[in-house]
Amino acid sequence: MQLWFGGDLNENYEKWFTTGEAQKVLDLFIAEKYTELLKKAEAESLAHWKNHPESYVALIVLLDQFSRHIYRNSNREQIKVNDEVALRYSKEFISRNWHKSVSLAKHVFVLMPFRHCAHDVDNNLKYVLQQLEEREKMTTDDVRLLDRFKKMTQRKLYDAPLRKKVDQNTEILEFYPFDADESDILQNKLVRTMHDFLQDRYEPEHKYTIISLSGGVDSMCILKCLLLLAPKFKYKVIAIHIDYANRPESGLEATYVEEWCKKFDVIFRKRVISEVTRGITDRELYEKESRRIRFEFYRSVLNEFQTDSGICLGHHKGDEQENIITNIMKGRESILNLSGMSPESIIEGVKVWRPCMPHPKSVIYDFSHKYGIPYFLDTTPVWSNRGKVRNHLQPLLGDIFGFGYLNNLSALGEDSKELSELLTATVFKPVWETIKRTEVGVWFNIKDHRTKPKLFWKETMRYIFYSMGVSTVRDKSMGHFMKRMGEGFAKEGVWVSLKLENPALFFEDSLIIFRSSFFPSTSYFTNKSTIEVSPTDPQTVVTFGPWTVTLTPVPVSEFHQNELSIWDVLSGSVSYYIRNSTAYQIDSNSKPKPFRAIPKNMTLFMPIVINSTWNVEDEKCIKVTLNYSANELQEELRRLEKREQEKQMCKPIKKYKGIKDNKVERKKETKEEKQEQPDEEILMDFN
């Protein structure tokens, strides 16, 4: 009772109506201190508490309120069970007329179980309003709590018809819609940020703006902002909902957001993912396939409406901070890209927008609660890494260091991006621009870079392997690489293990990295296989996977034993001469004179043509040309072009101006307002 009712009204409000990080801290505190007591209440071992009004209130609060803090992310079924018991106790408490002898705050919390009960919702809510009206007539207490509780109850009653369309027995909403005073909504910081984000990207031909609508507070508030700004920018709003079908209520959530979109004339498109299921499908495969399906559906909607508009996602400053924690712990991202996200980027060919990145989630919650924007319960699995970070690690870090650590994380992410921009322009890019690429591999001169630190090589390898479409080098292999480079290399070349599928070679002051397709796990040809050549054909062409072998009869005067080099092979095309013969065959184990300077482990994968017999007196010889093309170079160039596009897109969100009657006008900020707006710092990403 002291914890819940012991402070003044303002102090108690911070406990009663928490959100975000403060809620996580309170959850952790209550769970650690009161879980055992709640277990006793569930076992009805605290029945004697019902003998006195004050202790009876404590029992109801324990079952109705503390139960939510303890089980919020782990056992919602037990919350429902406790709700039923708490409702029964509340009815008994009021039947004894004890509600008239306790404080207003305690009376309000005795009525809370009527609001939480999942059945007979309308009658329960009407009963609460009746109780509040009676209390209002007799109270001399501060009525702010009473007014707030009455409004919350009216909101929930207002939304009851929409909830019935979804399911009368299932609560999927954390917060319910209500008719709000929107006279100042266009001046709200979230709307102004959204306005400037769209203004910066406005193109008259954009007839649609798209939101990926999950039903969470972030996407629902973005949808509201898009609808408010639609008259100014003259677009129709399209909502895309992905139903992952992992939870029983996911179909109900899809129905709710569809009904919500109909209410506001929003075009709605839905995709149910039935191909894979979380917990059944292999985790890595599930993540890969569900992501592929999601972005494939995004592309199909973009094609349907013939638009290249960005798709708005609900990421905010808190998501960026979570990313930084996760990336540091996992070492998944470079120190030069800790946040791993930017206001605008291209993912799998889809332009995505993150307009809320300047703001913490508290700004989004405030917008929802002030203007009656509903949102679903948070369904992040408590067992997932993200769930553990949100519900355990971040509250603990806040408890140890204070929640100012979040601003420190954001500053670290910002420093990471600025350092990335600086080093890319002055250190990395001048080197990366010297990299040469062919269908066979990539290479560059490393003579002046051998003593550079590990960070330089990690970023360079990340850049090279990203362009090749594969993951970067592991730390262990990187250590081996650094050691071999420090030892120097012989003139004929030293092979080094960077990635098993991408052999690398030190050769003539250069580092050569071969494409995996050049060293296939299964050979493209069969050794000792013969090639039939017709005497009447001017040319014979055969193919072996990406290899094209061309045999061309030429005058014997052209015959010479040219020596080929590694650079010839890297070019993707080599030619050499053999004597005219009655039979030709593929023999990669053979090393004719032209190939003697080529390492054996390269020629083993080349369809080298030899002749079985020949006639020295013949007037003709054969020019053999081996061309290699796996069509990977164009794909690599496309990836590099996309990377440059993404870097160009990572620009700041302009400082918002005021908006009134859909017209932009400057708003003078007072000194106090500037101090109250730390969340408007601009986040940038230089990948």
XYZ file of C-alpha atoms in Angstrom:
687
model
C 0.000 0.000 0.000
C 2.869 2.349 0.796
C 4.458 1.692 -2.611
C 1.229 2.238 -4.546
C -0.457 5.042 -2.595
C 2.332 6.486 -0.416
C 3.417 9.520 -2.497
C 1.619 12.694 -3.518
C -0.602 12.577 -6.590
C 2.178 13.593 -9.016
C 4.554 10.954 -7.622
C 1.858 8.292 -7.749
C 0.994 9.206 -11.353
C 4.547 8.233 -12.342
C 3.862 4.723 -10.965
C 0.282 4.354 -12.087
C 0.667 5.535 -15.687
C 4.161 4.504 -16.741
C 5.326 3.874 -20.295
C 8.564 3.027 -22.020
C 11.745 2.625 -19.990
C 10.184 3.764 -16.702
C 7.593 0.995 -17.044
C 10.324 -1.614 -17.563
C 12.146 -0.462 -14.420
C 8.936 -0.608 -12.371
C 8.107 -4.055 -13.805
C 11.508 -5.343 -12.764
C 11.245 -3.843 -9.259
C 7.757 -5.213 -8.583
C 8.595 -8.625 -10.017
C 11.659 -8.975 -7.787
C 9.870 -7.810 -4.623
C 6.267 -9.036 -4.927
C 6.182 -12.183 -7.081
C 6.071 -14.518 -4.061
C 3.297 -12.460 -2.476
C 1.278 -12.625 -5.697
C 1.688 -16.411 -5.755
C 0.159 -16.546 -2.267
C -2.779 -14.400 -3.416
C -3.325 -16.697 -6.413
C -3.360 -19.677 -4.032
C -5.925 -17.815 -1.853
C -3.490 -17.869 1.059
C -4.217 -14.188 1.760
C -7.964 -14.584 2.400
C -7.587 -12.865 5.779
C -6.747 -9.639 3.920
C -10.436 -9.418 3.035
C -11.344 -8.700 6.673
C -10.392 -5.007 6.541
C -10.985 -2.318 3.860
C -7.332 -1.235 3.596
C -5.885 -4.729 3.286
C -8.724 -5.723 0.930
C -7.729 -2.853 -1.399
C -4.133 -4.126 -1.237
C -5.278 -7.610 -2.256
C -7.225 -6.227 -5.237
C -4.254 -4.056 -6.336
C -1.927 -7.051 -5.993
C -4.087 -9.224 -8.284
C -5.129 -6.519 -10.746
C -2.120 -4.169 -10.993
C 0.970 -5.974 -9.738
C -0.065 -9.018 -11.762
C 0.317 -6.902 -14.937
C 3.771 -5.688 -13.979
C 4.961 -9.197 -13.122
C 3.405 -11.125 -16.038
C 3.357 -8.423 -18.731
C 5.736 -10.182 -21.104
C 5.537 -13.749 -19.880
C 2.054 -14.974 -18.904
C -0.949 -13.031 -20.173
C -3.217 -15.996 -19.490
C -2.460 -15.704 -15.775
C -3.265 -11.984 -15.953
C -6.726 -12.895 -17.271
C -7.220 -15.446 -14.480
C -6.217 -12.866 -11.874
C -8.531 -10.296 -13.496
C -11.512 -12.577 -12.877
C -10.588 -13.074 -9.220
C -9.937 -9.346 -8.737
C -13.334 -8.527 -10.281
C -15.057 -10.903 -7.878
C -13.257 -9.280 -4.943
C -14.110 -5.765 -6.173
C -17.798 -6.630 -6.364
C -17.676 -8.025 -2.842
C -15.784 -4.954 -1.577
C -18.394 -2.563 -3.013
C -21.282 -4.706 -1.772
C -19.951 -4.077 1.761
C -20.043 -0.324 1.044
C -16.370 -0.137 1.958
C -15.690 1.976 -1.154
C -17.281 4.920 0.658
C -14.752 4.755 3.488
C -11.521 4.659 1.503
C -9.732 7.461 -0.366
C -10.634 8.374 -3.944
C -7.419 6.829 -5.272
C -8.157 3.513 -3.572
C -11.751 3.595 -4.788
C -10.515 4.105 -8.351
C -8.221 1.075 -8.117
C -11.023 -1.027 -6.672
C -12.925 -0.207 -9.878
C -9.989 -1.081 -12.186
C -10.924 -4.804 -12.471
C -14.256 -3.769 -14.052
C -12.304 -2.085 -16.840
C -9.947 -5.012 -17.326
C -12.500 -7.802 -17.448
C -12.800 -9.292 -20.961
C -16.491 -10.239 -20.783
C -19.652 -8.123 -20.431
C -17.462 -5.120 -21.240
C -20.213 -2.550 -21.908
C -22.097 -3.185 -18.672
C -18.920 -3.209 -16.607
C -17.757 0.103 -18.079
C -21.174 1.712 -17.562
C -21.106 0.516 -13.964
C -17.700 2.162 -13.464
C -18.993 5.470 -14.834
C -21.995 5.259 -12.506
C -19.698 4.683 -9.521
C -17.521 7.623 -10.518
C -20.502 9.955 -10.836
C -21.654 9.000 -7.358
C -18.170 9.495 -5.966
C -17.866 12.873 -7.648
C -20.937 14.104 -5.771
C -19.522 13.194 -2.372
C -15.767 13.738 -2.757
C -13.717 16.632 -1.441
C -10.466 15.105 -2.724
C -8.400 16.263 -5.685
C -10.616 15.225 -8.617
C -7.825 15.091 -11.239
C -7.506 11.328 -10.842
C -11.257 10.889 -10.998
C -11.489 12.953 -14.196
C -8.668 11.041 -15.830
C -10.123 7.668 -14.913
C -13.554 8.743 -16.153
C -12.105 9.821 -19.524
C -10.189 6.562 -19.896
C -13.361 4.591 -19.177
C -15.379 6.669 -21.639
C -12.741 6.061 -24.292
C -12.887 2.319 -23.796
C -16.695 2.354 -23.886
C -16.588 4.413 -27.070
C -14.371 1.833 -28.740
C -16.478 -1.174 -27.660
C -18.358 -1.512 -31.013
C -15.089 -1.666 -32.962
C -13.701 -4.231 -30.532
C -16.805 -6.384 -30.971
C -16.110 -6.559 -34.716
C -12.770 -8.105 -33.849
C -13.657 -10.436 -31.003
C -15.751 -9.946 -27.891
C -13.565 -12.178 -25.757
C -10.094 -11.141 -26.830
C -8.311 -7.953 -25.879
C -5.762 -7.098 -28.535
C -5.538 -3.377 -27.771
C -3.227 -1.810 -25.233
C -4.798 1.602 -25.814
C -8.254 2.464 -27.118
C -9.365 5.253 -29.479
C -11.460 8.229 -28.403
C -12.665 11.533 -29.834
C -9.927 14.031 -28.987
C -9.487 17.776 -29.274
C -7.230 18.136 -32.323
C -7.155 21.925 -32.445
C -3.389 21.940 -31.863
C -2.454 18.664 -33.522
C -0.724 20.270 -36.527
C 1.685 21.973 -34.135
C 2.626 18.696 -32.453
C 6.333 17.890 -32.780
C 5.646 14.476 -34.332
C 3.446 15.975 -37.062
C 5.989 18.716 -37.730
C 8.828 16.206 -38.033
C 6.716 14.130 -40.418
C 5.881 17.256 -42.419
C 9.512 18.203 -42.903
C 10.489 14.635 -43.730
C 7.882 14.535 -46.516
C 8.637 18.085 -47.650
C 12.290 17.150 -48.102
C 11.281 14.202 -50.314
C 8.215 15.690 -52.000
C 7.752 15.023 -55.702
C 4.541 16.140 -57.448
C 4.202 12.822 -59.286
C 3.940 10.919 -55.994
C 0.238 10.146 -55.788
C 0.631 7.670 -52.919
C 2.441 7.465 -49.604
C 2.756 4.043 -48.015
C 2.917 2.889 -44.388
C 3.844 -0.578 -43.184
C 1.055 -0.846 -40.609
C 1.587 -3.393 -37.853
C -0.941 -1.903 -35.428
C 1.778 -0.974 -32.926
C 1.857 2.522 -31.493
C 4.618 3.665 -33.878
C 2.945 2.762 -37.158
C -0.533 3.824 -35.978
C 0.765 7.303 -35.094
C 2.615 7.584 -38.410
C -0.634 6.690 -40.182
C -2.415 9.502 -38.319
C 0.291 11.975 -39.327
C 0.127 10.870 -42.969
C -3.636 11.389 -43.002
C -3.270 14.866 -41.496
C -0.705 15.874 -44.126
C -2.417 14.252 -47.129
C -4.350 17.425 -48.125
C -1.130 19.456 -48.305
C 0.913 16.939 -50.277
C -2.048 15.625 -52.278
C -1.470 11.878 -51.905
C -3.575 8.856 -51.039
C -2.397 6.725 -48.129
C -1.761 3.001 -48.623
C -1.394 0.725 -45.596
C 0.418 -2.618 -45.918
C -0.174 -5.162 -43.161
C 1.942 -8.308 -42.826
C 0.180 -11.043 -40.843
C 2.935 -13.421 -39.735
C 0.288 -15.867 -38.409
C 2.495 -16.835 -35.466
C -0.076 -16.011 -32.753
C -3.768 -16.933 -32.424
C -4.775 -13.274 -32.296
C -2.794 -12.166 -35.374
C -5.836 -12.627 -37.612
C -7.917 -10.488 -35.233
C -5.254 -7.786 -35.356
C -5.332 -7.846 -39.160
C -9.112 -7.428 -39.068
C -8.842 -4.505 -36.665
C -6.324 -2.524 -38.723
C -8.348 -3.227 -41.868
C -11.486 -1.829 -40.191
C -9.473 1.143 -38.970
C -8.211 1.851 -42.487
C -11.743 1.640 -43.919
C -12.852 4.210 -41.373
C -10.360 6.747 -42.766
C -10.520 5.784 -46.442
C -7.016 4.291 -46.422
C -6.162 1.788 -49.172
C -5.408 -1.502 -47.420
C -3.297 -4.423 -48.588
C -2.610 -7.546 -46.502
C -0.246 -10.491 -46.851
C -0.585 -13.579 -44.642
C 2.677 -15.510 -44.307
C 1.715 -19.175 -44.199
C 4.841 -20.597 -45.826
C 6.924 -20.522 -42.622
C 6.076 -20.453 -38.913
C 8.143 -19.172 -36.026
C 9.047 -21.960 -33.607
C 8.454 -24.675 -36.216
C 10.561 -23.580 -39.173
C 14.311 -23.462 -38.620
C 15.020 -20.055 -37.083
C 17.534 -18.883 -39.689
C 15.316 -20.066 -42.538
C 12.271 -18.430 -40.922
C 13.998 -15.052 -40.622
C 15.282 -15.244 -44.194
C 12.010 -16.378 -45.781
C 9.680 -14.098 -43.819
C 11.869 -11.129 -44.721
C 11.950 -12.168 -48.378
C 8.157 -12.544 -48.474
C 7.661 -9.211 -46.724
C 9.783 -7.228 -49.165
C 8.445 -9.144 -52.125
C 4.950 -8.029 -51.076
C 6.170 -4.443 -50.645
C 7.460 -4.549 -54.227
C 4.192 -5.997 -55.522
C 2.207 -3.143 -53.938
C 4.620 -0.573 -55.365
C 4.144 -2.180 -58.800
C 0.363 -2.340 -58.395
C 0.138 1.419 -57.858
C 3.053 2.279 -60.160
C 4.848 4.350 -57.521
C 8.417 4.576 -56.245
C 7.381 6.205 -52.976
C 9.203 5.164 -49.833
C 7.475 2.812 -47.386
C 7.269 4.309 -43.890
C 8.497 2.125 -41.049
C 7.950 2.910 -37.371
C 11.560 2.892 -36.159
C 12.393 5.575 -33.591
C 15.349 6.667 -31.504
C 14.790 3.828 -29.025
C 15.092 1.242 -31.811
C 18.366 2.802 -32.880
C 19.618 2.627 -29.283
C 18.603 -1.057 -29.059
C 20.456 -1.697 -32.311
C 23.595 -0.079 -30.938
C 23.500 -2.282 -27.809
C 22.895 -5.429 -29.863
C 25.518 -4.612 -32.478
C 28.164 -3.854 -29.856
C 27.471 -7.073 -27.978
C 27.348 -9.267 -31.092
C 30.061 -7.477 -33.025
C 27.642 -7.701 -35.934
C 28.201 -4.208 -37.281
C 31.353 -2.173 -37.745
C 32.357 0.420 -35.178
C 31.701 2.816 -38.070
C 28.038 1.769 -38.341
C 26.851 0.986 -34.822
C 23.185 1.921 -35.277
C 22.758 0.002 -38.532
C 19.838 2.202 -39.635
C 19.237 5.555 -41.281
C 16.246 7.834 -42.009
C 16.135 6.554 -45.593
C 17.663 3.527 -47.263
C 17.063 0.863 -49.893
C 16.476 -2.692 -48.684
C 16.082 -5.476 -51.228
C 15.139 -2.966 -53.899
C 12.568 -1.182 -51.715
C 12.991 2.405 -50.548
C 12.192 2.585 -46.827
C 11.586 5.709 -44.764
C 12.041 6.052 -41.006
C 10.573 9.478 -40.247
C 10.345 8.983 -36.453
C 14.073 8.409 -35.875
C 14.653 11.837 -34.273
C 12.203 11.037 -31.444
C 12.195 8.687 -28.455
C 9.188 6.407 -28.079
C 7.793 8.598 -25.286
C 6.969 11.296 -27.877
C 5.014 8.714 -29.886
C 3.170 7.464 -26.796
C 2.298 11.049 -25.831
C 0.885 11.672 -29.296
C -1.240 8.518 -29.137
C -2.561 9.205 -25.642
C -3.341 12.843 -26.343
C -5.133 12.324 -29.655
C -6.775 8.945 -29.112
C -4.698 6.761 -31.442
C -5.234 3.063 -30.587
C -2.469 0.487 -30.629
C -2.004 -3.212 -29.986
C -0.422 -4.923 -27.034
C 3.334 -5.320 -27.355
C 3.794 -8.888 -28.621
C 7.599 -8.960 -28.745
C 8.375 -12.492 -27.471
C 9.859 -12.239 -23.985
C 12.254 -15.077 -24.867
C 13.627 -13.309 -27.959
C 16.903 -11.409 -27.815
C 15.066 -8.137 -28.430
C 12.568 -9.001 -25.699
C 15.382 -9.715 -23.248
C 17.137 -6.466 -24.148
C 13.942 -4.443 -23.674
C 12.580 -6.140 -20.573
C 15.728 -7.037 -18.666
C 18.952 -5.484 -19.934
C 17.787 -1.917 -20.591
C 15.903 -1.541 -17.271
C 18.958 -2.908 -15.482
C 21.287 -0.494 -17.289
C 18.908 2.340 -16.416
C 18.875 1.285 -12.794
C 22.689 1.186 -12.668
C 23.635 4.204 -14.796
C 20.421 6.221 -14.964
C 18.431 6.549 -18.184
C 20.800 9.225 -19.422
C 22.794 6.277 -20.770
C 20.336 6.182 -23.688
C 21.400 9.654 -24.778
C 24.998 8.489 -24.506
C 24.187 5.589 -26.831
C 22.633 7.974 -29.352
C 25.696 10.218 -29.147
C 27.918 7.169 -29.677
C 25.882 6.196 -32.732
C 26.164 9.730 -34.084
C 29.935 9.790 -33.510
C 30.171 6.430 -35.277
C 28.434 7.825 -38.354
C 30.537 10.995 -38.431
C 33.748 8.987 -38.043
C 32.588 6.716 -40.857
C 32.035 9.681 -43.143
C 35.435 11.142 -42.316
C 37.420 7.916 -42.740
C 35.549 6.869 -45.864
C 36.338 10.162 -47.577
C 39.978 10.458 -46.498
C 41.239 6.890 -45.958
C 39.026 4.201 -47.467
C 37.596 5.643 -50.654
C 40.957 6.572 -52.238
C 42.014 2.933 -51.829
C 38.668 1.390 -52.793
C 38.650 3.347 -56.038
C 41.810 1.495 -57.117
C 40.132 -1.910 -56.839
C 39.853 -3.707 -60.191
C 37.024 -6.135 -60.929
C 36.402 -8.838 -63.501
C 34.194 -11.905 -63.712
C 37.047 -13.923 -62.189
C 37.807 -11.817 -59.122
C 38.858 -8.502 -57.610
C 42.301 -7.175 -56.755
C 44.246 -4.104 -55.765
C 47.833 -3.114 -54.984
C 48.580 -3.425 -51.274
C 52.236 -2.382 -51.247
C 51.513 0.895 -49.435
C 48.841 -0.558 -47.131
C 50.476 -3.584 -45.544
C 51.239 -1.723 -42.302
C 47.780 -0.216 -41.936
C 45.848 -1.267 -38.799
C 43.313 -4.054 -38.587
C 40.373 -1.616 -38.735
C 41.430 -0.534 -42.221
C 41.518 -4.131 -43.431
C 38.250 -5.108 -41.724
C 36.421 -2.232 -43.420
C 38.099 -2.910 -46.754
C 37.189 -6.602 -46.592
C 33.637 -5.676 -45.595
C 33.418 -3.393 -48.627
C 34.915 -5.964 -51.040
C 32.819 -8.914 -49.888
C 29.641 -6.814 -49.694
C 30.202 -5.893 -53.334
C 30.650 -9.602 -54.134
C 27.359 -10.392 -52.407
C 28.764 -12.492 -49.548
C 29.368 -12.059 -45.827
C 32.589 -10.503 -44.631
C 35.671 -12.202 -43.183
C 35.524 -13.681 -39.673
C 37.852 -12.289 -37.001
C 39.906 -15.489 -36.792
C 40.595 -15.470 -40.527
C 41.341 -11.764 -40.376
C 43.989 -12.410 -37.723
C 45.579 -15.090 -39.905
C 45.513 -12.702 -42.859
C 47.227 -9.930 -40.901
C 49.929 -12.365 -39.771
C 50.640 -13.637 -43.297
C 50.747 -10.110 -44.648
C 53.281 -9.145 -42.002
C 55.477 -12.068 -43.005
C 55.706 -10.868 -46.599
C 55.116 -13.042 -49.662
C 57.145 -14.801 -52.282
C 57.447 -13.705 -55.885
C 55.435 -16.633 -57.215
C 52.579 -15.885 -54.820
C 51.246 -17.003 -51.454
C 47.721 -18.247 -50.916
C 45.932 -17.007 -47.808
C 42.709 -18.218 -46.248
C 40.167 -15.401 -45.952
C 36.994 -17.275 -46.809
C 36.833 -20.935 -47.776
C 34.714 -20.233 -50.843
C 36.783 -17.203 -51.948
C 40.494 -18.144 -52.239
C 42.867 -15.190 -51.966
C 46.365 -14.787 -53.367
C 49.241 -12.396 -52.643
C 50.909 -11.791 -56.006
C 53.241 -9.054 -57.259
C 52.304 -6.565 -54.497
C 48.612 -7.205 -55.056
C 45.909 -8.994 -53.125
C 43.676 -11.040 -55.443
C 40.332 -12.376 -54.197
C 38.630 -14.871 -56.489
C 34.911 -15.306 -56.911
C 33.518 -18.533 -55.509
C 32.168 -19.558 -58.910
C 35.730 -19.754 -60.277
C 36.513 -22.473 -57.714
C 33.295 -24.551 -57.757
C 32.731 -27.386 -55.314
C 31.835 -29.587 -58.317
C 33.780 -29.226 -61.550
C 32.003 -27.815 -64.580
C 33.531 -30.460 -66.840
C 34.765 -34.052 -66.901
C 38.453 -34.577 -67.351
C 39.556 -36.544 -70.426
C 36.268 -35.739 -72.164
C 36.712 -35.279 -75.909
C 35.751 -32.390 -78.171
C 34.576 -33.238 -81.635
C 35.819 -30.860 -84.332
C 34.454 -30.905 -87.873
C 37.048 -30.148 -90.570
C 34.480 -28.092 -92.464
C 33.447 -25.832 -89.553
C 35.301 -22.512 -89.299
C 34.974 -22.680 -85.525
C 33.975 -25.126 -82.781
C 32.346 -23.777 -79.584
C 31.499 -25.764 -76.453
C 30.419 -24.570 -73.010
C 31.089 -25.892 -69.515
C 29.091 -23.886 -67.008
C 30.461 -20.313 -67.139
C 33.316 -21.403 -69.410
C 33.095 -21.043 -73.193
C 35.760 -22.946 -75.134
C 36.388 -21.892 -78.733
C 38.614 -23.833 -81.134
C 39.534 -21.902 -84.301
C 41.745 -23.275 -87.113
C 44.359 -20.661 -88.090
C 47.472 -20.719 -90.341
C 50.353 -22.599 -88.769
C 52.442 -19.444 -89.146
C 50.544 -17.999 -86.171
C 51.570 -20.856 -83.907
C 53.669 -19.800 -80.923
C 54.044 -20.900 -77.316
C 52.936 -17.736 -75.548
C 53.295 -17.771 -71.769
C 50.133 -16.832 -69.895
C 50.086 -15.039 -66.568
C 47.704 -14.833 -63.626
C 46.636 -11.435 -64.947
C 45.570 -13.040 -68.233
C 43.375 -15.478 -66.332
C 41.933 -12.640 -64.211
C 40.904 -10.836 -67.375
C 38.449 -13.679 -68.007
C 39.829 -14.593 -71.409
C 42.990 -16.514 -72.377
C 44.176 -17.785 -75.746
C 46.920 -20.200 -76.694
C 47.857 -22.425 -79.671
C 48.036 -26.168 -80.151
C 48.878 -28.304 -83.165
C 46.121 -29.439 -85.436
C 44.943 -32.887 -84.481
C 42.413 -35.584 -85.184
C 41.236 -35.554 -81.527
C 41.052 -33.022 -78.700
C 40.255 -33.484 -75.054
C 39.863 -31.570 -71.775
C 42.667 -32.214 -69.334
C 42.927 -29.813 -66.399
C 45.643 -31.959 -64.845
C 47.842 -31.124 -67.786
C 49.890 -27.923 -67.785
C 50.881 -27.068 -71.363
C 53.738 -24.644 -71.678
C 51.519 -21.520 -71.847
C 50.072 -22.390 -68.391
C 53.307 -23.114 -66.551
C 53.247 -19.747 -64.740
C 49.672 -20.327 -63.518
C 49.280 -21.964 -60.067
C 48.132 -25.580 -60.264
C 45.105 -25.012 -58.040
C 43.818 -22.504 -60.616
C 44.386 -24.628 -63.723
C 42.588 -27.555 -62.057
C 39.325 -25.621 -62.533
C 40.038 -24.498 -66.104
C 38.883 -26.583 -69.123
C 42.345 -26.755 -70.708
C 42.223 -28.288 -74.196
C 45.067 -30.475 -75.388
C 45.605 -32.507 -78.571
C 46.179 -36.237 -78.548
C 48.146 -36.417 -81.803
C 49.334 -33.886 -84.357
C 51.018 -33.559 -87.684
C 53.974 -31.169 -87.716
C 53.625 -30.774 -91.491
C 50.000 -29.587 -91.225
C 49.273 -26.140 -92.676
C 46.832 -25.360 -89.858
C 47.051 -25.062 -86.100
C 44.313 -24.461 -83.530
C 43.810 -21.286 -81.542
C 42.112 -22.197 -78.245
C 40.253 -19.429 -76.408
C 38.844 -19.882 -72.899
C 36.304 -17.255 -71.894
C 34.927 -17.107 -68.370
C 31.694 -15.281 -67.467
C 29.383 -16.165 -64.576
C 27.466 -12.874 -65.042
C 28.545 -11.711 -61.590
C 30.340 -8.501 -62.495
C 27.203 -6.582 -63.474
C 25.505 -7.698 -60.267
C 28.501 -6.473 -58.279
C 28.459 -3.102 -60.005
C 24.733 -2.866 -59.274
C 25.357 -3.492 -55.577
C 28.048 -0.797 -55.482
C 25.730 1.647 -57.244
C 22.992 0.860 -54.718
C 25.442 1.442 -51.879
C 26.267 4.887 -53.255
C 22.554 5.655 -53.582
C 21.973 4.685 -49.968
C 24.797 6.950 -48.827
C 23.288 9.850 -50.758
C 19.922 9.194 -49.113
C 21.327 9.373 -45.584
C 20.710 13.087 -45.178
C 19.425 14.937 -42.110
C 15.744 15.442 -41.458
C 15.318 19.183 -41.638
C 14.371 21.047 -38.489
C 10.601 21.286 -38.459
C 8.628 24.486 -38.769
C 5.156 25.143 -37.511
C 2.152 24.006 -39.570
C -1.193 25.736 -39.551
C -4.154 25.125 -41.829
C -1.908 23.011 -44.073
C 0.372 25.986 -44.730
C 3.941 26.173 -43.522
C 4.868 29.115 -41.335
C 7.846 29.771 -39.119
C 7.356 29.342 -35.414
C 9.520 31.211 -32.955
C 10.750 28.892 -30.245
C 11.140 30.162 -26.724
C 14.215 29.372 -24.698
C 12.134 26.977 -22.604
C 10.824 25.109 -25.666
C 14.332 24.581 -26.976
C 15.368 23.106 -23.642
C 12.383 20.771 -23.680
C 13.178 19.341 -27.110
C 16.346 17.225 -26.802
C 14.657 14.497 -28.830
C 14.822 16.540 -32.023
C 18.522 15.986 -32.581
C 18.984 14.791 -36.136
C 20.201 11.236 -36.695
C 22.275 10.494 -39.781
C 23.748 7.346 -41.226
C 26.826 7.156 -43.424
C 27.116 3.482 -44.310
